[in-house]
PDB file of C-alpha atoms in Angstrom:
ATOM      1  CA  UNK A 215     111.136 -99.565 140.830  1.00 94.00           C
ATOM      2  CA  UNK A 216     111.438-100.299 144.580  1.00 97.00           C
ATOM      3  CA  UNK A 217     110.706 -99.067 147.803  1.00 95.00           C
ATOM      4  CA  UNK A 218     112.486 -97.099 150.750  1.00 94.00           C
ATOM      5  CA  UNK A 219     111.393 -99.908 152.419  1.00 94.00           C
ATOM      6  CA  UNK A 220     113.123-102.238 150.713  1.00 95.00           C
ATOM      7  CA  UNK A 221     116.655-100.554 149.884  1.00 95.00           C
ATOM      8  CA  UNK A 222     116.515-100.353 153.798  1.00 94.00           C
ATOM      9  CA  UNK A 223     119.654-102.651 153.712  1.00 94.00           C
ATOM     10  CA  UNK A 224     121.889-100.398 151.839  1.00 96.00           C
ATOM     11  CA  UNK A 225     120.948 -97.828 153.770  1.00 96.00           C
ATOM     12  CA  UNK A 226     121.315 -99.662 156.972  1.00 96.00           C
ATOM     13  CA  UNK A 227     125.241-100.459 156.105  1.00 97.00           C
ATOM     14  CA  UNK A 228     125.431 -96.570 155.284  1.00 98.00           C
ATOM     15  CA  UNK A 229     124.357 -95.687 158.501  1.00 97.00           C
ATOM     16  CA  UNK A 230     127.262 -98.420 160.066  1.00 98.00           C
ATOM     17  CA  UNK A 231     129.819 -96.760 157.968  1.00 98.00           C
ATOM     18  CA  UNK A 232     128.611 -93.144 159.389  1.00 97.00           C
ATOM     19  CA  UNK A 233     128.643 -94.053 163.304  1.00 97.00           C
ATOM     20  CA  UNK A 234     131.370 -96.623 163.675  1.00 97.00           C
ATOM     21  CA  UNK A 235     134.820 -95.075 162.253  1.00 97.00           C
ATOM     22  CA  UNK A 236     133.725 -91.965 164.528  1.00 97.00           C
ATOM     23  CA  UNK A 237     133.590 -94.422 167.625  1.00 97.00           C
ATOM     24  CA  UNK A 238     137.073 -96.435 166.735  1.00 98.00           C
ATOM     25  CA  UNK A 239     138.768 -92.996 166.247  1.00 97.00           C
ATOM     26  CA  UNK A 240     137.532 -92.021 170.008  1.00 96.00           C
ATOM     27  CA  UNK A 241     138.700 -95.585 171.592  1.00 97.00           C
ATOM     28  CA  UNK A 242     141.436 -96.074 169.623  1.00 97.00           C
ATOM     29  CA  UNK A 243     143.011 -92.768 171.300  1.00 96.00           C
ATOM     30  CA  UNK A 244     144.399 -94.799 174.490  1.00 95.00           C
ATOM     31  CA  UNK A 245     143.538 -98.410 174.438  1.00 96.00           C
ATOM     32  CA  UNK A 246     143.034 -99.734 177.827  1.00 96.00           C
ATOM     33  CA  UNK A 247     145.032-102.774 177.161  1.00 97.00           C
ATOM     34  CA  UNK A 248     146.501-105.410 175.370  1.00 98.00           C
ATOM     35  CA  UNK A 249     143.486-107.089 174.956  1.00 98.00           C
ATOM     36  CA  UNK A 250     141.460-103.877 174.220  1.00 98.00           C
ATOM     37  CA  UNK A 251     143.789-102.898 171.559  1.00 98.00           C
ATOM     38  CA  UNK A 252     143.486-106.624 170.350  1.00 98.00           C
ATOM     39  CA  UNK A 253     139.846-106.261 169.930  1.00 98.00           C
ATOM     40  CA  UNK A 254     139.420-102.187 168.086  1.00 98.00           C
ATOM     41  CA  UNK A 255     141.685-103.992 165.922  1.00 98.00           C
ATOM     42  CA  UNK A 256     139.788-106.769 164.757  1.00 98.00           C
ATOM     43  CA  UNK A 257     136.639-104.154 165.093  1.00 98.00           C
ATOM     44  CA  UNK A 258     138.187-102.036 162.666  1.00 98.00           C
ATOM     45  CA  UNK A 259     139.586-104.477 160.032  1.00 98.00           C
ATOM     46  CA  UNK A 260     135.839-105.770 159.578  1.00 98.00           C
ATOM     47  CA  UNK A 261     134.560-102.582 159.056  1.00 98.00           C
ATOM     48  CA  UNK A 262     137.035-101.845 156.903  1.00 98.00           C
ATOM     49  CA  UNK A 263     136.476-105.104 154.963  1.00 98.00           C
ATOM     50  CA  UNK A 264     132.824-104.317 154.475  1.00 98.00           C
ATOM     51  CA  UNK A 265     133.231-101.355 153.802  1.00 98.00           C
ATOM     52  CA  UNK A 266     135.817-102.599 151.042  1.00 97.00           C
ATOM     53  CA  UNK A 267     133.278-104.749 149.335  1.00 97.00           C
ATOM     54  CA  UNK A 268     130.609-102.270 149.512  1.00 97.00           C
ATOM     55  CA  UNK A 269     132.402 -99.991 147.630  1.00 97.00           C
ATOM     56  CA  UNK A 270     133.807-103.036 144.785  1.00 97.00           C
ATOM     57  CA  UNK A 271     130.161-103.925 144.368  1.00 97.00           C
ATOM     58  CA  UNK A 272     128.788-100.266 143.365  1.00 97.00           C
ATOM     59  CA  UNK A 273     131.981 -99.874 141.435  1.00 96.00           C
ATOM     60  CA  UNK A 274     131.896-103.045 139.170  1.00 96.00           C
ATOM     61  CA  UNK A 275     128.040-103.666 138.987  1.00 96.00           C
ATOM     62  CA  UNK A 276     126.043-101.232 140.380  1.00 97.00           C
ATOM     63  CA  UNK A 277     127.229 -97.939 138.985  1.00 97.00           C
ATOM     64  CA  UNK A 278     127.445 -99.529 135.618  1.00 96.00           C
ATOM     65  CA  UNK A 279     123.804-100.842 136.196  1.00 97.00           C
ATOM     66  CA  UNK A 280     122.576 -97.501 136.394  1.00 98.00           C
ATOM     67  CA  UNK A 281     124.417 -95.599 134.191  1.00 97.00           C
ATOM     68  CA  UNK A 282     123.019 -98.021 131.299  1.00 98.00           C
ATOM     69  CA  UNK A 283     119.459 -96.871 132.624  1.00 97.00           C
ATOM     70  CA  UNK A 284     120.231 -93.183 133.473  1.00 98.00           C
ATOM     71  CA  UNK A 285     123.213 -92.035 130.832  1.00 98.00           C
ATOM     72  CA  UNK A 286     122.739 -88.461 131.782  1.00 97.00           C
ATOM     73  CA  UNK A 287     123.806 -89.227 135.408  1.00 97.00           C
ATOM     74  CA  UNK A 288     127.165 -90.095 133.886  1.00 97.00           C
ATOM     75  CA  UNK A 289     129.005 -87.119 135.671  1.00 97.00           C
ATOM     76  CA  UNK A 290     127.206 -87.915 138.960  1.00 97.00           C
ATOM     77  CA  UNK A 291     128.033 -91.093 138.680  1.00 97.00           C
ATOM     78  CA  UNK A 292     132.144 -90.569 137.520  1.00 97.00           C
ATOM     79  CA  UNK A 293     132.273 -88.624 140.513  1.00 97.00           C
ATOM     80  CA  UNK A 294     130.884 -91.117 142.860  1.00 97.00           C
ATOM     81  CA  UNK A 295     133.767 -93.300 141.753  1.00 96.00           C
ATOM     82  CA  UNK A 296     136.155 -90.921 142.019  1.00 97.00           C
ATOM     83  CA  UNK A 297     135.371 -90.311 145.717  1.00 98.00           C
ATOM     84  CA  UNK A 298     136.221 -93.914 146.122  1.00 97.00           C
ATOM     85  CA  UNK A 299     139.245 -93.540 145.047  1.00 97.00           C
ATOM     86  CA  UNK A 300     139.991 -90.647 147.111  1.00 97.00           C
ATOM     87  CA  UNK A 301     138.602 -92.639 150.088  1.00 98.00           C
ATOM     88  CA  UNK A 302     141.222 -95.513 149.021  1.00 98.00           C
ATOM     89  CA  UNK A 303     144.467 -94.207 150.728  1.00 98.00           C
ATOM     90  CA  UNK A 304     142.437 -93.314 154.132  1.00 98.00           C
ATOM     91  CA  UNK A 305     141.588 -97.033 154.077  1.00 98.00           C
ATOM     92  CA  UNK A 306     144.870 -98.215 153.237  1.00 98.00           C
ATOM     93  CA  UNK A 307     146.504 -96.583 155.976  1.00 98.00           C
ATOM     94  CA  UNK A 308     143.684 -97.212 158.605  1.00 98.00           C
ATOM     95  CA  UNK A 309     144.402-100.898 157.685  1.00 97.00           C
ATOM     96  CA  UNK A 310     148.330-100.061 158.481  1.00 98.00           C
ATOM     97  CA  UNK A 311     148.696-102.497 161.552  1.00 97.00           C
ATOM     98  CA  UNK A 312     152.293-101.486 161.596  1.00 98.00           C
ATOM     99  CA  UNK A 313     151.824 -98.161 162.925  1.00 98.00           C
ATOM    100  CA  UNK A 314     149.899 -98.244 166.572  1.00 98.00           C
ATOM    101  CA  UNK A 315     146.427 -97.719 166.580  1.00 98.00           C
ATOM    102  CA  UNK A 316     146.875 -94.607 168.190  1.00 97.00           C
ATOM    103  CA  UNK A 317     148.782 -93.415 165.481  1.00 98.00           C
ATOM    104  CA  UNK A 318     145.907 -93.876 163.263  1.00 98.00           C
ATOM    105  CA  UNK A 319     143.333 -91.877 165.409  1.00 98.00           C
ATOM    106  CA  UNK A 320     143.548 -88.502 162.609  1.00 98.00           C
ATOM    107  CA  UNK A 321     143.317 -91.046 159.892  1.00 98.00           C
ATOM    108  CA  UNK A 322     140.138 -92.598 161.144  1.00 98.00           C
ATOM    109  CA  UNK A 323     138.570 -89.224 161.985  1.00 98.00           C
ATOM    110  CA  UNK A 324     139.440 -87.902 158.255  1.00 98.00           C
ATOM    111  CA  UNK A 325     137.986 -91.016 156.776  1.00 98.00           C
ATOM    112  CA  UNK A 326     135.053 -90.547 159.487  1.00 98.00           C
ATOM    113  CA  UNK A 327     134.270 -86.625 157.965  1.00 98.00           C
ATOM    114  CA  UNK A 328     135.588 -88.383 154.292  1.00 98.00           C
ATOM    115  CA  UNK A 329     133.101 -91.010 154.001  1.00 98.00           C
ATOM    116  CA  UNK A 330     130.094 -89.411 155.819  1.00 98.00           C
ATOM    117  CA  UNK A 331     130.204 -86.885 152.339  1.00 98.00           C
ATOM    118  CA  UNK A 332     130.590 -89.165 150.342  1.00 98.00           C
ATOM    119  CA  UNK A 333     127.497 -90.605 151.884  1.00 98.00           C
ATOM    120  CA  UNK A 334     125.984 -87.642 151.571  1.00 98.00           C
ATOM    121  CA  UNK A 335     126.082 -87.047 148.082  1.00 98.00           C
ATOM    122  CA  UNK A 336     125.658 -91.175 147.688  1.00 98.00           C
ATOM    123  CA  UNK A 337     122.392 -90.756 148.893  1.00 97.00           C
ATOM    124  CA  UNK A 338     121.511 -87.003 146.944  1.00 97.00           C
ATOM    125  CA  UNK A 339     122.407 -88.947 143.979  1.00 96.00           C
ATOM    126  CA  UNK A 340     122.528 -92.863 143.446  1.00 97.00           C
ATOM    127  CA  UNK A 341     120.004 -93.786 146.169  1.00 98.00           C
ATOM    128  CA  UNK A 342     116.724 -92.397 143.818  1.00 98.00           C
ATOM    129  CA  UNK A 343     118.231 -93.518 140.560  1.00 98.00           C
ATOM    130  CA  UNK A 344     118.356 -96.975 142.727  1.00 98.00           C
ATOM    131  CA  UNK A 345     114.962 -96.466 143.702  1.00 98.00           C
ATOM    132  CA  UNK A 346     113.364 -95.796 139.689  1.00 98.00           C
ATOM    133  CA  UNK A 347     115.384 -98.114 138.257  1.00 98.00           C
ATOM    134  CA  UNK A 348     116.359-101.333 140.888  1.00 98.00           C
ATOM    135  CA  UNK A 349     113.798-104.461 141.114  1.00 97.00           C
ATOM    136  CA  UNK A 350     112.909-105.961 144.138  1.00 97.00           C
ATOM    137  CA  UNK A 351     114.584-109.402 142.377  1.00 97.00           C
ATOM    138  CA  UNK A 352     117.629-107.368 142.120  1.00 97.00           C
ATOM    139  CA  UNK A 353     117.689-105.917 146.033  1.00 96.00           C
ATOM    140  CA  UNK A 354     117.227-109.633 147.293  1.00 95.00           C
ATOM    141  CA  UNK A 355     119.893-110.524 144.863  1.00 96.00           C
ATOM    142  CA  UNK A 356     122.404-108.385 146.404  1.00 96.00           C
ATOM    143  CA  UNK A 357     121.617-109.155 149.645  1.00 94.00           C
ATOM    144  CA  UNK A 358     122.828-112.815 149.079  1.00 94.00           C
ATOM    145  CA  UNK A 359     125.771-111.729 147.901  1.00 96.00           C
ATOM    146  CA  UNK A 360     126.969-109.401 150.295  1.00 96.00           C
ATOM    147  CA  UNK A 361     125.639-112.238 153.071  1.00 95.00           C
ATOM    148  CA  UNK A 362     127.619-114.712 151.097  1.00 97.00           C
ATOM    149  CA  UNK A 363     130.488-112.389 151.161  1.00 97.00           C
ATOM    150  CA  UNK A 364     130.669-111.298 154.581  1.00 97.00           C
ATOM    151  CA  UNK A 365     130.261-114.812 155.730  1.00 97.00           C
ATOM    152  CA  UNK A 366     127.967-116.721 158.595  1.00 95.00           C
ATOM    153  CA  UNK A 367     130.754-116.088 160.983  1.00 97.00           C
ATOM    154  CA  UNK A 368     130.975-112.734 160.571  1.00 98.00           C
ATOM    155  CA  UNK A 369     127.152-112.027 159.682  1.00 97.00           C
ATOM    156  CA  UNK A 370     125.894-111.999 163.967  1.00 97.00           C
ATOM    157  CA  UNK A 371     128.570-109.383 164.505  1.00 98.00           C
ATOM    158  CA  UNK A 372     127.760-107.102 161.428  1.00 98.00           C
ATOM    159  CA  UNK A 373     124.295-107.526 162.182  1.00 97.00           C
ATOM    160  CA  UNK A 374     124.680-105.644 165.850  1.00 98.00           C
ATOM    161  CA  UNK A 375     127.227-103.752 164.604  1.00 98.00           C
ATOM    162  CA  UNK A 376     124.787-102.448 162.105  1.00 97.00           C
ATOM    163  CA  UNK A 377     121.831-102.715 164.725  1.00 97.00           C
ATOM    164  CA  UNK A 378     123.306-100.550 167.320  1.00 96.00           C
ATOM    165  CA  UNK A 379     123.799 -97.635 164.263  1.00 96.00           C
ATOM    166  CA  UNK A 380     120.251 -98.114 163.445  1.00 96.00           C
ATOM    167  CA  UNK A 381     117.401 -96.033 165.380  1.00 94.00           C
ATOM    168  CA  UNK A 382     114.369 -97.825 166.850  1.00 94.00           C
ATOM    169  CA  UNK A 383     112.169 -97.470 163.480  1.00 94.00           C
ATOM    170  CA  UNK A 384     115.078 -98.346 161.155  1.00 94.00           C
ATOM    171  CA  UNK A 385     116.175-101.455 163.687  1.00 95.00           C
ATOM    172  CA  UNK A 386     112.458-102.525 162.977  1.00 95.00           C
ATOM    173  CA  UNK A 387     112.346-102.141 159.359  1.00 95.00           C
ATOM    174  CA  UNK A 388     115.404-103.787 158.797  1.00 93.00           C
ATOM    175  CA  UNK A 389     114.236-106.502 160.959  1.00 94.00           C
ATOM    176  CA  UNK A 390     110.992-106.992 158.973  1.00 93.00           C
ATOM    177  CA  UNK A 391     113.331-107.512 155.876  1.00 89.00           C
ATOM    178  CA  UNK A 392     114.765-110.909 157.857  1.00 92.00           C
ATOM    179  CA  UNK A 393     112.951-114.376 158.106  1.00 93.00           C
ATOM    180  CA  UNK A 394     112.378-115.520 161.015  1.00 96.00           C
ATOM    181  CA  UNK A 395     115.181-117.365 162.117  1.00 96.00           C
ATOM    182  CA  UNK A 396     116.792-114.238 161.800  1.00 95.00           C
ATOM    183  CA  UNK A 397     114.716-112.226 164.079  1.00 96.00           C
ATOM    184  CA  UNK A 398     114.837-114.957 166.676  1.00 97.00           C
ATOM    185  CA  UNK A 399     118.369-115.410 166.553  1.00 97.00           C
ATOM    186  CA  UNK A 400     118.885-111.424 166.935  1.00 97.00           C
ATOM    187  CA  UNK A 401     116.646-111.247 169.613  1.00 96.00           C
ATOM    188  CA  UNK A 402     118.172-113.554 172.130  1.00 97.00           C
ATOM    189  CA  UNK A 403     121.309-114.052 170.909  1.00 97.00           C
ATOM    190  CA  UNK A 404     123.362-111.315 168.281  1.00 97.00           C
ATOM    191  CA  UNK A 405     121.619-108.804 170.057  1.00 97.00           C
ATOM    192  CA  UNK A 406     122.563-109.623 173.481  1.00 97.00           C
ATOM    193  CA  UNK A 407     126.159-110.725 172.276  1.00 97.00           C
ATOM    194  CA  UNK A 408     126.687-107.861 170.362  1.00 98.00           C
ATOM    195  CA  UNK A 409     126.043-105.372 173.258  1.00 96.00           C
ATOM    196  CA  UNK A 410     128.770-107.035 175.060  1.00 97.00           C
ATOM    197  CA  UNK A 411     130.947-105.978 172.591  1.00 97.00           C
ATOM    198  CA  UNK A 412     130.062-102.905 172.260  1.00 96.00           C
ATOM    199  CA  UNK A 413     131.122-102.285 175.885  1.00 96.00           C
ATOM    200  CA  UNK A 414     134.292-103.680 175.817  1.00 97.00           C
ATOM    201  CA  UNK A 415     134.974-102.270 172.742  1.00 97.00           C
ATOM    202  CA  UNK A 416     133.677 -98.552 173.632  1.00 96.00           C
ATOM    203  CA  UNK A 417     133.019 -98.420 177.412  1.00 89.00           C
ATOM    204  CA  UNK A 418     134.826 -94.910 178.566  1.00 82.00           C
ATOM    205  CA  UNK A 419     133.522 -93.149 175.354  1.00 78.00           C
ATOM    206  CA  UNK A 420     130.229 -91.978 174.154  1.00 65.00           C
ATOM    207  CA  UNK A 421     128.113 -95.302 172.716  1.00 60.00           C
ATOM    208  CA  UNK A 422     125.984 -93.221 170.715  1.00 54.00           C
ATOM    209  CA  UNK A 423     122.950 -94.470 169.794  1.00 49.00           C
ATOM    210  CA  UNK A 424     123.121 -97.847 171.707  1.00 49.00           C
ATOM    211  CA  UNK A 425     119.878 -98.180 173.403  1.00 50.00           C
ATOM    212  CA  UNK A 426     117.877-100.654 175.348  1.00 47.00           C
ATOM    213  CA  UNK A 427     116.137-102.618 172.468  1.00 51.00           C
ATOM    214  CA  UNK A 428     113.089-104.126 174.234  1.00 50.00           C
ATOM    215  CA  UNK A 429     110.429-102.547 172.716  1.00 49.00           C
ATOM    216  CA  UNK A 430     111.434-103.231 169.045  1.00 56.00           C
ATOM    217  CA  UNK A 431     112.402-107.053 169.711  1.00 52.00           C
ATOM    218  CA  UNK A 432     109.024-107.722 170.820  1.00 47.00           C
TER     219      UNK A 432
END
């Protein structure tokens, strides 16, 4: 059994999924420029790639891991993995780079309203059969792996991306999950970087819940 506390991860990368396809379907309307378009691109393609293995690892492990625990969840369960593959085309063609991105805009704003249900019911249903039946060893386990999968590169930029989805409390949950090499390097570094991008990726549209971040990096 584990805590909310500590599945704050999973949840953190749910609340990523929910914001950011919403904000790459609003830019992604009328790109400002060459280089604009350059960067929603590479935005979206690592979103898309998490998002990707986030969905292989509940699919081959973790849906498996708790229908050997909870066999009466079975249907639940069936049906979470057939929303992924309902999801699947939306991805595919929101990964088409040979249509324009403004071509894509009413394919990232059905995957947007898509996946936010999916979440939904994600969270109704396999988030407290996570909670009874996960381990801590297991959370911490996972959380290597996706690391390890995402990459160092990539892991400052997913890290604000996430961060600037997150809320004040959440940010600072999520950040007591980190060591402390982490923290330090979000602070005064990701953090700071990561707003940068934000505004070149988004400035013109609404930034949602991007916030001044002071009092939680304390």
């Amino acid at each position: 059994m584990i805590t909310d506390e500590e599945l704050s991860g999973f949840l953190a990368m749910h609340q990523g999924f929910r914001a950011e396809f919403g904000r790459l379907a609003a830019a992604c309307r009328a790109p400002r420029d060459a280089a604009h378009e350059a960067l929603l691109e590479e935005q979206l393609a690592l979103v898309l790639d998490v998002l990707h293995l986030h969905h292989t690892h509940e699919d081959v492990h973790l849906w498996a891991y708790l229908l050997e625990r909870s066999p009466e969840s079975a249907w639940e369960l069936d049906t979470l993995e057939l929303e992924h593959d309902i999801l699947a085309p939306l991805i595919e063609a929101a990964h088409d780079i040979a249509v324009p991105l403004s071509g894509r805009v009413a394919v990232l704003e059905r995957l947007h309203h898509t996946l936010n249900d999916h979440l939904d019911h994600e969270e109704r249903v396999g988030v407290p059969l996570m909670l009874v039946h996960m381990t801590p060893e297991m959370v911490r386990s996972d959380a290597r792996k996706a690391e390890s999968e995402i990459g160092r590169k990539r892991m400052p930029v997913v890290f604000g991306w996430l961060a600037s989805c997150l809320d004040d409390e959440q940010l600072a949950i999520a950040l007591r999950q980190q060591p402390g090499l982490v923290r330090t390097l979000f602070r005064w570094f990701w953090w700071p970087s990561y707003e940068r991008r934000m505004r070149q990726l988004y400035a013109g549209t609404d930034l949602g819940r991007l916030t001044p971040r002071e009092g939680v990096l304390r």
